mmCIF file of C-alpha atoms in Angstrom:
data_model
loop_
_atom_site.group_PDB
_atom_site.id
_atom_site.type_symbol
_atom_site.label_atom_id
_atom_site.label_comp_id
_atom_site.label_asym_id
_atom_site.label_seq_id
_atom_site.Cartn_x
_atom_site.Cartn_y
_atom_site.Cartn_z
ATOM 1 C CA MET Q 20 82.208 88.001 71.989
ATOM 2 C CA ARG Q 21 81.230 86.169 68.839
ATOM 3 C CA GLU Q 22 79.868 88.426 66.108
ATOM 4 C CA SER Q 23 76.188 87.894 65.341
ATOM 5 C CA ALA Q 24 74.839 87.478 61.808
ATOM 6 C CA ALA Q 25 73.088 90.854 62.130
ATOM 7 C CA GLU Q 26 76.356 92.590 63.005
ATOM 8 C CA ARG Q 27 78.115 90.861 60.097
ATOM 9 C CA HIS Q 28 75.318 91.909 57.732
ATOM 10 C CA ASP Q 29 75.720 95.516 58.853
ATOM 11 C CA ARG Q 30 79.460 95.400 58.163
ATOM 12 C CA LEU Q 31 78.839 93.863 54.750
ATOM 13 C CA LEU Q 32 76.310 96.555 53.848
ATOM 14 C CA ALA Q 33 78.717 99.274 54.987
ATOM 15 C CA LEU Q 34 81.487 97.832 52.791
ATOM 16 C CA VAL Q 35 79.249 97.693 49.712
ATOM 17 C CA ARG Q 36 77.931 101.162 50.417
ATOM 18 C CA GLU Q 37 81.477 102.563 50.564
ATOM 19 C CA ARG Q 38 82.604 100.812 47.380
ATOM 20 C CA GLY Q 39 79.426 100.928 45.319
ATOM 21 C CA THR Q 40 80.268 97.505 43.826
ATOM 22 C CA ALA Q 41 82.295 94.618 45.254
ATOM 23 C CA ARG Q 42 83.136 91.010 44.483
ATOM 24 C CA VAL Q 43 81.740 88.429 46.905
ATOM 25 C CA ALA Q 44 85.209 86.894 47.287
ATOM 26 C CA ASP Q 45 86.667 90.278 48.268
ATOM 27 C CA LEU Q 46 83.871 90.817 50.793
ATOM 28 C CA ALA Q 47 84.620 87.427 52.371
ATOM 29 C CA ALA Q 48 88.260 88.437 52.861
ATOM 30 C CA LEU Q 49 87.360 91.851 54.288
ATOM 31 C CA LEU Q 50 84.816 90.348 56.668
ATOM 32 C CA GLY Q 51 87.104 87.509 57.710
ATOM 33 C CA VAL Q 52 84.588 84.800 56.823
ATOM 34 C CA SER Q 53 84.453 81.942 54.331
ATOM 35 C CA PRO Q 54 83.253 82.581 50.759
ATOM 36 C CA VAL Q 55 80.251 80.324 51.490
ATOM 37 C CA THR Q 56 79.217 82.493 54.467
ATOM 38 C CA ALA Q 57 79.685 85.694 52.465
ATOM 39 C CA ARG Q 58 77.635 84.279 49.597
ATOM 40 C CA ARG Q 59 74.799 83.291 51.946
ATOM 41 C CA ASP Q 60 74.838 86.739 53.560
ATOM 42 C CA VAL Q 61 74.710 88.412 50.144
ATOM 43 C CA GLU Q 62 71.812 86.214 49.051
ATOM 44 C CA ALA Q 63 69.868 87.024 52.242
ATOM 45 C CA LEU Q 64 70.409 90.772 51.884
ATOM 46 C CA ALA Q 65 69.643 90.732 48.158
ATOM 47 C CA ALA Q 66 66.389 88.879 48.856
ATOM 48 C CA ARG Q 67 65.365 91.751 51.124
ATOM 49 C CA GLY Q 68 66.137 94.320 48.450
ATOM 50 C CA LEU Q 69 69.117 95.801 50.322
ATOM 51 C CA LEU Q 70 71.685 94.773 47.676
ATOM 52 C CA ASP Q 71 71.756 94.043 43.942
ATOM 53 C CA ARG Q 72 73.599 90.852 42.960
ATOM 54 C CA VAL Q 73 74.898 90.044 39.466
ATOM 55 C CA HIS Q 74 77.533 87.488 38.361
ATOM 56 C CA GLY Q 75 79.584 87.188 41.546
ATOM 57 C CA GLN Q 76 79.376 90.874 42.336
ATOM 58 C CA VAL Q 77 77.079 92.949 44.531
ATOM 59 C CA SER Q 78 76.239 96.613 44.341
ATOM 60 C CA TRP Q 79 74.284 99.182 46.280
ATOM 61 C CA PRO Q 80 70.776 99.280 44.774
ATOM 62 C CA ALA Q 81 69.762 102.336 42.822
ATOM 63 C CA ARG Q 82 66.184 101.781 44.081
ATOM 64 C CA THR Q 83 64.190 99.040 45.777
ATOM 65 C CA GLU Q 84 61.535 99.005 43.125
ATOM 66 C CA ARG Q 85 60.875 100.743 39.834
ATOM 67 C CA PRO Q 86 59.199 104.074 40.643
ATOM 68 C CA GLU Q 87 56.292 105.408 38.726
ATOM 69 C CA ARG Q 88 57.460 108.023 36.233
ATOM 70 C CA ILE Q 89 55.632 111.230 36.994
ATOM 71 C CA ASP Q 90 57.385 113.221 34.273
ATOM 72 C CA ARG Q 91 55.525 111.461 31.466
ATOM 73 C CA PRO Q 92 52.070 112.601 30.307
ATOM 74 C CA ASP Q 93 49.445 111.594 32.871
ATOM 75 C CA ARG Q 94 45.720 111.166 32.452
ATOM 76 C CA GLN Q 95 45.250 114.907 32.606
ATOM 77 C CA GLY Q 96 47.835 115.431 29.887
ATOM 78 C CA ASP Q 97 50.413 117.137 32.087
ATOM 79 C CA PRO Q 98 53.757 116.309 30.413
ATOM 80 C CA GLY Q 99 56.999 117.250 32.056
ATOM 81 C CA ARG Q 100 55.648 117.546 35.614
ATOM 82 C CA ARG Q 101 58.564 117.291 38.050
ATOM 83 C CA ARG Q 102 58.530 114.908 40.943
ATOM 84 C CA PRO Q 103 58.439 116.778 44.273
ATOM 85 C CA GLY Q 104 61.920 115.760 45.389
ATOM 86 C CA GLU Q 105 63.644 115.782 41.998
ATOM 87 C CA GLY Q 106 67.400 116.040 42.558
ATOM 88 C CA LEU Q 107 67.254 116.081 46.369
ATOM 89 C CA VAL Q 108 69.722 114.047 48.448
ATOM 90 C CA LEU Q 109 68.384 112.572 51.697
ATOM 91 C CA GLY Q 110 70.560 111.102 54.429
ATOM 92 C CA LEU Q 111 69.480 108.199 56.629
ATOM 93 C CA LEU Q 112 71.240 107.158 59.826
ATOM 94 C CA ALA Q 113 70.032 103.833 61.253
ATOM 95 C CA PRO Q 114 71.398 101.725 64.109
ATOM 96 C CA SER Q 115 71.223 98.587 61.966
ATOM 97 C CA ALA Q 116 70.408 97.577 58.399
ATOM 98 C CA THR Q 117 68.935 94.213 59.387
ATOM 99 C CA TYR Q 118 66.030 92.820 61.411
ATOM 100 C CA TYR Q 119 63.682 95.642 62.507
ATOM 101 C CA PHE Q 120 65.335 98.500 60.610
ATOM 102 C CA ALA Q 121 65.673 96.696 57.282
ATOM 103 C CA GLU Q 122 62.002 97.396 56.569
ATOM 104 C CA VAL Q 123 62.257 100.994 57.801
ATOM 105 C CA ILE Q 124 65.144 101.567 55.395
ATOM 106 C CA ARG Q 125 63.289 99.904 52.556
ATOM 107 C CA GLY Q 126 60.248 102.119 53.056
ATOM 108 C CA ALA Q 127 62.384 105.265 53.100
ATOM 109 C CA HIS Q 128 64.272 104.130 50.003
ATOM 110 C CA GLU Q 129 61.092 103.482 48.062
ATOM 111 C CA ALA Q 130 59.569 106.831 49.012
ATOM 112 C CA ALA Q 131 62.745 108.689 48.072
ATOM 113 C CA ALA Q 132 62.870 106.949 44.683
ATOM 114 C CA ARG Q 133 59.247 107.767 43.950
ATOM 115 C CA ALA Q 134 59.932 111.431 44.714
ATOM 116 C CA GLY Q 135 63.014 111.483 42.479
ATOM 117 C CA ALA Q 136 65.388 111.883 45.446
ATOM 118 C CA ARG Q 137 68.545 109.945 46.261
ATOM 119 C CA LEU Q 138 68.893 108.252 49.659
ATOM 120 C CA VAL Q 139 72.328 107.889 51.300
ATOM 121 C CA LEU Q 140 72.607 105.417 54.203
ATOM 122 C CA ARG Q 141 74.959 105.155 57.155
ATOM 123 C CA ILE Q 142 74.838 102.586 59.977
ATOM 124 C CA SER Q 143 75.728 103.341 63.614
ATOM 125 C CA ASP Q 144 75.878 99.744 64.942
ATOM 126 C CA TYR Q 145 74.066 100.973 68.080
ATOM 127 C CA ARG Q 146 77.028 103.160 69.056
ATOM 128 C CA PRO Q 147 75.326 106.452 69.983
ATOM 129 C CA GLU Q 148 78.644 108.151 70.632
ATOM 130 C CA GLU Q 149 79.304 107.914 66.880
ATOM 131 C CA ASP Q 150 75.884 109.139 65.691
ATOM 132 C CA ARG Q 151 76.941 112.770 65.346
ATOM 133 C CA ALA Q 152 80.069 112.011 63.304
ATOM 134 C CA ARG Q 153 78.172 109.651 61.016
ATOM 135 C CA THR Q 154 75.418 112.215 60.476
ATOM 136 C CA GLU Q 155 78.015 114.867 59.672
ATOM 137 C CA GLY Q 156 79.384 112.377 57.172
ATOM 138 C CA LEU Q 157 75.964 112.275 55.525
ATOM 139 C CA LEU Q 158 75.977 116.068 55.265
ATOM 140 C CA ALA Q 159 79.469 115.956 53.765
ATOM 141 C CA ALA Q 160 78.145 113.455 51.210
ATOM 142 C CA GLY Q 161 75.597 116.052 50.085
ATOM 143 C CA ALA Q 162 72.531 115.259 52.206
ATOM 144 C CA GLU Q 163 70.186 118.257 52.282
ATOM 145 C CA GLY Q 164 68.058 116.759 55.049
ATOM 146 C CA VAL Q 165 68.373 113.702 57.289
ATOM 147 C CA LEU Q 166 66.276 110.885 58.710
ATOM 148 C CA VAL Q 167 67.824 109.863 62.027
ATOM 149 C CA ALA Q 168 67.232 106.793 64.177
ATOM 150 C CA PRO Q 169 69.903 107.302 66.865
ATOM 151 C CA GLY Q 170 71.665 104.286 68.301
ATOM 152 C CA TRP Q 171 70.242 104.905 71.770
ATOM 153 C CA ARG Q 172 69.653 101.872 73.943
ATOM 154 C CA GLY Q 173 68.065 103.700 76.868
ATOM 155 C CA PRO Q 174 67.219 107.125 78.323
ATOM 156 C CA GLU Q 175 70.798 107.661 79.470
ATOM 157 C CA ASP Q 176 72.005 107.522 75.856
ATOM 158 C CA ARG Q 177 69.350 109.997 74.796
ATOM 159 C CA LEU Q 178 70.509 112.413 77.497
ATOM 160 C CA ALA Q 179 74.195 111.977 76.729
ATOM 161 C CA TYR Q 180 74.041 111.871 72.932
ATOM 162 C CA GLY Q 181 70.887 113.681 71.865
ATOM 163 C CA ASP Q 182 71.255 117.464 72.048
ATOM 164 C CA TRP Q 183 73.282 117.795 68.845
ATOM 165 C CA LEU Q 184 70.311 116.618 66.775
ATOM 166 C CA ALA Q 185 68.392 119.806 67.486
ATOM 167 C CA GLU Q 186 71.362 121.865 66.278
ATOM 168 C CA LEU Q 187 71.668 120.384 62.789
ATOM 169 C CA PRO Q 188 71.864 122.972 59.970
ATOM 170 C CA VAL Q 189 69.427 120.978 57.807
ATOM 171 C CA PRO Q 190 65.869 119.641 58.332
ATOM 172 C CA ALA Q 191 65.807 116.415 60.364
ATOM 173 C CA VAL Q 192 63.152 113.788 61.067
ATOM 174 C CA LEU Q 193 63.443 111.405 64.039
ATOM 175 C CA LEU Q 194 62.693 107.770 63.179
ATOM 176 C CA GLU Q 195 61.220 105.375 65.772
ATOM 177 C CA ARG Q 196 62.555 107.552 68.580
ATOM 178 C CA ARG Q 197 60.739 109.851 71.009
ATOM 179 C CA ALA Q 198 62.017 112.827 72.977
ATOM 180 C CA ASP Q 199 61.168 114.126 76.420
ATOM 181 C CA PRO Q 200 58.404 116.769 76.284
ATOM 182 C CA GLY Q 201 59.678 120.322 76.283
ATOM 183 C CA THR Q 202 63.215 119.467 75.134
ATOM 184 C CA PRO Q 203 64.763 120.782 71.895
ATOM 185 C CA LEU Q 204 64.512 117.264 70.445
ATOM 186 C CA ASP Q 205 60.774 117.294 70.995
ATOM 187 C CA ALA Q 206 60.518 120.179 68.505
ATOM 188 C CA LEU Q 207 61.818 118.014 65.646
ATOM 189 C CA ASP Q 208 59.590 116.273 63.133
ATOM 190 C CA ARG Q 209 59.257 112.590 63.976
ATOM 191 C CA VAL Q 210 57.557 109.424 62.762
ATOM 192 C CA VAL Q 211 57.150 106.530 65.192
ATOM 193 C CA SER Q 212 55.238 103.320 65.784
ATOM 194 C CA ASP Q 213 52.774 103.511 68.665
ATOM 195 C CA HIS Q 214 54.113 100.517 70.563
ATOM 196 C CA GLY Q 215 51.791 101.160 73.502
ATOM 197 C CA HIS Q 216 48.832 100.644 71.180
ATOM 198 C CA GLY Q 217 50.414 97.451 69.857
ATOM 199 C CA VAL Q 218 50.765 96.039 73.366
ATOM 200 C CA LEU Q 219 47.140 96.959 74.124
ATOM 201 C CA LEU Q 220 45.994 95.063 71.002
ATOM 202 C CA ALA Q 221 47.862 91.955 72.176
ATOM 203 C CA LEU Q 222 46.588 92.008 75.749
ATOM 204 C CA ARG Q 223 43.012 92.723 74.729
ATOM 205 C CA HIS Q 224 43.065 89.823 72.257
ATOM 206 C CA LEU Q 225 44.306 87.400 74.916
ATOM 207 C CA LEU Q 226 41.609 88.567 77.329
ATOM 208 C CA GLU Q 227 38.952 88.043 74.650
ATOM 209 C CA LEU Q 228 40.187 84.456 74.327
ATOM 210 C CA GLY Q 229 39.392 83.918 78.004
ATOM 211 C CA HIS Q 230 42.835 84.302 79.585
ATOM 212 C CA GLY Q 231 43.652 86.226 82.727
ATOM 213 C CA SER Q 232 46.291 88.960 82.886
ATOM 214 C CA PRO Q 233 49.074 88.074 80.446
ATOM 215 C CA LEU Q 234 52.683 88.083 81.642
ATOM 216 C CA LEU Q 235 55.314 90.137 79.817
ATOM 217 C CA VAL Q 236 58.690 88.686 78.850
ATOM 218 C CA ALA Q 237 60.795 91.501 77.408
ATOM 219 C CA ARG Q 238 64.264 92.818 76.797
ATOM 220 C CA GLY Q 239 65.403 96.146 78.176
ATOM 221 C CA ASP Q 240 68.174 97.018 75.751
ATOM 222 C CA SER Q 241 66.472 99.168 73.087
ATOM 223 C CA PRO Q 242 63.950 102.012 72.755
ATOM 224 C CA THR Q 243 61.425 99.534 71.321
ATOM 225 C CA ALA Q 244 61.865 97.187 74.283
ATOM 226 C CA LEU Q 245 61.425 100.043 76.745
ATOM 227 C CA ALA Q 246 58.341 101.271 74.868
ATOM 228 C CA VAL Q 247 56.843 97.767 75.037
ATOM 229 C CA ARG Q 248 57.466 97.693 78.794
ATOM 230 C CA ALA Q 249 55.885 101.112 79.281
ATOM 231 C CA GLY Q 250 52.987 100.123 77.028
ATOM 232 C CA TYR Q 251 52.420 96.981 79.091
ATOM 233 C CA ALA Q 252 52.029 98.937 82.329
ATOM 234 C CA GLU Q 253 49.707 101.404 80.623
ATOM 235 C CA ALA Q 254 47.625 98.650 78.988
ATOM 236 C CA LEU Q 255 47.128 96.870 82.326
ATOM 237 C CA GLY Q 256 45.767 100.120 83.739
ATOM 238 C CA THR Q 257 43.538 100.717 80.732
ATOM 239 C CA LEU Q 258 42.090 97.205 80.976
ATOM 240 C CA GLY Q 259 41.742 97.313 84.761
ATOM 241 C CA LEU Q 260 44.153 94.435 85.318
ATOM 242 C CA ASP Q 261 46.834 93.633 87.859
ATOM 243 C CA ALA Q 262 50.122 92.213 86.626
ATOM 244 C CA PRO Q 263 50.313 88.459 87.332
ATOM 245 C CA GLY Q 264 53.942 88.916 88.308
ATOM 246 C CA PRO Q 265 56.980 91.083 87.627
ATOM 247 C CA VAL Q 266 58.132 91.494 84.033
ATOM 248 C CA ILE Q 267 60.502 88.662 83.147
ATOM 249 C CA GLU Q 268 63.851 89.997 81.935
ATOM 250 C CA SER Q 269 64.606 88.519 78.504
ATOM 251 C CA VAL Q 270 68.099 88.258 77.051
ATOM 252 C CA PRO Q 271 69.417 86.764 73.781
ATOM 253 C CA ALA Q 272 70.101 83.060 74.198
ATOM 254 C CA ASP Q 273 73.314 83.217 72.144
ATOM 255 C CA GLN Q 274 74.775 86.093 74.204
ATOM 256 C CA ASP Q 275 73.685 85.089 77.709
ATOM 257 C CA PRO Q 276 72.627 81.414 77.884
ATOM 258 C CA GLU Q 277 72.286 81.466 81.673
ATOM 259 C CA GLY Q 278 70.143 84.616 81.659
ATOM 260 C CA PHE Q 279 67.958 83.152 78.927
ATOM 261 C CA GLU Q 280 67.490 79.940 80.907
ATOM 262 C CA ARG Q 281 66.475 81.936 84.000
ATOM 263 C CA ALA Q 282 63.834 83.761 81.961
ATOM 264 C CA VAL Q 283 62.421 80.510 80.544
ATOM 265 C CA ARG Q 284 62.370 78.876 83.968
ATOM 266 C CA ALA Q 285 60.528 81.882 85.427
ATOM 267 C CA LEU Q 286 57.868 81.649 82.719
ATOM 268 C CA HIS Q 287 57.719 77.867 83.114
ATOM 269 C CA GLU Q 288 57.102 78.208 86.862
ATOM 270 C CA ALA Q 289 54.396 80.843 86.288
ATOM 271 C CA VAL Q 290 52.549 78.489 83.928
ATOM 272 C CA LEU Q 291 52.883 75.406 86.148
ATOM 273 C CA SER Q 292 51.698 77.331 89.214
ATOM 274 C CA GLY Q 293 48.558 78.394 87.358
ATOM 275 C CA ARG Q 294 49.342 82.108 87.700
ATOM 276 C CA VAL Q 295 49.363 82.684 83.942
ATOM 277 C CA SER Q 296 48.012 81.058 80.805
ATOM 278 C CA ALA Q 297 49.124 83.768 78.350
ATOM 279 C CA ALA Q 298 52.251 85.799 77.674
ATOM 280 C CA LEU Q 299 53.571 88.557 75.432
ATOM 281 C CA VAL Q 300 57.226 88.123 74.435
ATOM 282 C CA HIS Q 301 59.512 90.763 72.942
ATOM 283 C CA ASN Q 302 60.970 89.982 70.407
ATOM 284 C CA ASP Q 303 60.323 87.352 67.695
ATOM 285 C CA VAL Q 304 63.671 85.592 67.937
ATOM 286 C CA ASP Q 305 63.457 85.357 71.709
ATOM 287 C CA ALA Q 306 59.849 84.161 71.458
ATOM 288 C CA ILE Q 307 60.764 81.335 69.062
ATOM 289 C CA GLU Q 308 63.578 80.180 71.336
ATOM 290 C CA VAL Q 309 61.369 80.466 74.426
ATOM 291 C CA VAL Q 310 58.714 78.253 72.800
ATOM 292 C CA GLN Q 311 61.359 75.670 71.856
ATOM 293 C CA ARG Q 312 62.790 75.562 75.375
ATOM 294 C CA LEU Q 313 59.352 75.425 77.016
ATOM 295 C CA ALA Q 314 58.546 72.405 74.857
ATOM 296 C CA ASP Q 315 61.643 70.687 76.277
ATOM 297 C CA LEU Q 316 60.244 71.376 79.747
ATOM 298 C CA GLY Q 317 56.790 70.005 78.889
ATOM 299 C CA VAL Q 318 54.882 73.281 78.344
ATOM 300 C CA ARG Q 319 53.038 73.345 75.021
ATOM 301 C CA VAL Q 320 52.066 76.416 72.991
ATOM 302 C CA PRO Q 321 49.175 77.144 72.637
ATOM 303 C CA GLU Q 322 47.667 74.259 74.659
ATOM 304 C CA ASP Q 323 49.319 75.234 77.968
ATOM 305 C CA LEU Q 324 50.330 78.809 77.159
ATOM 306 C CA ALA Q 325 48.880 81.240 74.636
ATOM 307 C CA LEU Q 326 51.761 83.338 73.358
ATOM 308 C CA ILE Q 327 52.069 86.529 71.297
ATOM 309 C CA ALA Q 328 55.401 87.834 70.006
ATOM 310 C CA TYR Q 329 56.303 91.472 69.373
ATOM 311 C CA ASP Q 330 57.945 92.674 66.094
ATOM 312 C CA ASP Q 331 56.681 90.145 63.501
ATOM 313 C CA GLU Q 332 59.964 89.785 61.671
ATOM 314 C CA VAL Q 333 60.232 85.982 61.710
ATOM 315 C CA ALA Q 334 57.256 84.998 63.895
ATOM 316 C CA ALA Q 335 55.394 83.312 61.035
ATOM 317 C CA LEU Q 336 58.337 80.933 60.453
ATOM 318 C CA ALA Q 337 58.235 79.242 63.864
ATOM 319 C CA ASP Q 338 57.252 75.552 64.124
ATOM 320 C CA THR Q 339 54.035 76.792 65.661
ATOM 321 C CA PRO Q 340 53.502 80.074 63.774
ATOM 322 C CA LEU Q 341 53.454 82.863 66.317
ATOM 323 C CA THR Q 342 50.732 85.444 66.653
ATOM 324 C CA ALA Q 343 52.594 88.759 66.604
ATOM 325 C CA VAL Q 344 52.221 92.499 66.944
ATOM 326 C CA ALA Q 345 53.494 94.021 63.696
ATOM 327 C CA PRO Q 346 54.725 97.620 63.952
ATOM 328 C CA PRO Q 347 54.317 99.419 60.585
ATOM 329 C CA LYS Q 348 58.062 99.584 60.022
ATOM 330 C CA ARG Q 349 58.030 100.033 56.265
ATOM 331 C CA GLN Q 350 55.383 102.737 56.513
ATOM 332 C CA VAL Q 351 57.428 104.528 59.190
ATOM 333 C CA GLY Q 352 60.301 104.810 56.718
ATOM 334 C CA ARG Q 353 58.001 105.807 53.879
ATOM 335 C CA HIS Q 354 56.127 108.504 55.788
ATOM 336 C CA ALA Q 355 59.356 109.878 57.248
ATOM 337 C CA ALA Q 356 60.965 110.211 53.822
ATOM 338 C CA GLU Q 357 57.822 111.798 52.405
ATOM 339 C CA LEU Q 358 57.742 114.249 55.312
ATOM 340 C CA LEU Q 359 61.396 115.184 54.771
ATOM 341 C CA VAL Q 360 60.887 115.622 51.019
ATOM 342 C CA ALA Q 361 57.896 117.888 51.716
ATOM 343 C CA ARG Q 362 59.932 119.904 54.214
ATOM 344 C CA LEU Q 363 62.822 120.336 51.780
ATOM 345 C CA THR Q 364 60.483 121.153 48.901
ATOM 346 C CA GLU Q 365 58.923 123.883 51.033
ATOM 347 C CA VAL Q 366 62.394 125.266 51.784
ATOM 348 C CA ARG Q 367 63.354 125.055 48.131
ATOM 349 C CA GLY Q 368 60.172 126.910 47.183
ATOM 350 C CA GLY Q 369 60.947 129.739 49.587
ATOM 351 C CA ALA Q 370 57.862 129.385 51.804
ATOM 352 C CA GLU Q 371 57.058 132.652 53.531
ATOM 353 C CA GLU Q 372 56.026 130.975 56.782
ATOM 354 C CA GLU Q 373 57.815 128.035 58.396
ATOM 355 C CA PRO Q 374 55.442 125.038 58.325
ATOM 356 C CA ALA Q 375 54.390 123.507 61.625
ATOM 357 C CA ARG Q 376 56.450 120.570 62.826
ATOM 358 C CA ARG Q 377 54.753 117.192 62.843
ATOM 359 C CA HIS Q 378 54.677 114.203 65.203
ATOM 360 C CA LEU Q 379 53.219 111.197 63.394
ATOM 361 C CA SER Q 380 52.355 107.985 65.287
ATOM 362 C CA LEU Q 381 51.452 104.914 63.227
ATOM 363 C CA LEU Q 382 49.404 102.080 64.721
ATOM 364 C CA PRO Q 383 50.647 98.462 64.710
ATOM 365 C CA ARG Q 384 48.469 95.535 63.657
ATOM 366 C CA LEU Q 385 47.957 92.176 65.335
ATOM 367 C CA ARG Q 386 48.577 89.198 63.061
ATOM 368 C CA VAL Q 387 46.858 86.185 64.568
ATOM 369 C CA ARG Q 388 48.394 82.750 64.008
ATOM 370 C CA ALA Q 389 48.435 79.416 65.802
ATOM 371 C CA SER Q 390 50.359 80.308 68.978
ATOM 372 C CA CYS Q 391 47.419 81.961 70.733
ATOM 373 C CA GLY Q 392 44.879 79.268 69.865
ATOM 374 C CA ALA Q 393 42.603 81.499 67.750
ATOM 375 C CA PRO Q 394 41.699 81.482 64.035
ATOM 376 C CA SER Q 395 44.380 83.151 61.914
ATOM 377 C CA GLY Q 396 44.008 86.583 60.358
ATOM 378 C CA ASP Q 397 44.905 90.242 60.774
ATOM 379 C CA ARG Q 398 43.304 92.282 63.537
ATOM 380 C CA PRO Q 399 43.113 95.955 62.555
ATOM 381 C CA ALA Q 400 44.408 98.740 64.734
#
């Protein structure tokens, strides 16, 4: 199977992370790509703040932005005040360093820098069987606490590769992952996006525009995709709606062209039959390609179909800018890192009573653009 750009970006980030600094030409050789491809990848990752680039070399960034110095005199004249996480080392395990999780990582990195802590990153490439070993590698690298977004793709992965998380010898915070109630994992701190609320925002907006029950086109290969599906069923019940048809199974066009074409044809038939005039599509990339293919088949967005995408990574860049649900990815990373720093600071301070664990759900926003046929602007949670 041909390697995707996201997979190549993850390998590139892992190489730079291991070496600290590397020449672009050396990275091209290690990745097995042309120097032009390596240079473009480096430029894309540097633009997102994931790498520093200087004179043909790249390095792992010391921070994503210059933190405020808290150890200088402040307005109250308190010189020498230590930042709460001064000297701490935080570990972060993510399934990917691109697309959705790039912003999560950035938020965690910024929060760690502001607290005076160092963040160490490892990538699992969505291989949950390797999550434990990679997390142990973070501990060996000096991490005193960890932020963990396991590489689960579905409930079966959580069952097969989840129990070890509750047995870690250091504080841990789950990122964008939920656990079954009553399980050891459910007792961990966690910070997540409330995807069910995001789906409800999208469906309610389409109803307010005069459409009937929107149809869902969604993947089924990630926790986010499964949460969107579950949120869709719950939102229909909340709004008193019946589904206009079964959820259309979405697949990446580059990995399964025939499956992608089946999904587009199913949506095309639903529009032509008059069953639907609105749809929610997970994720942005799929939504952009769906709109392009529908145009080939004579279905226009938003004239014939009002469409909302889920993720808001690249939705604004489509020919017809896509209205999108935007999970608070960067804030998830920031709040998770702040929570871990607070937990470690409490441990460092020798708290007499163990603080209560916390489950924090952050609400997505709806960013309205041209694809739903309504005036542009943010819709608050």
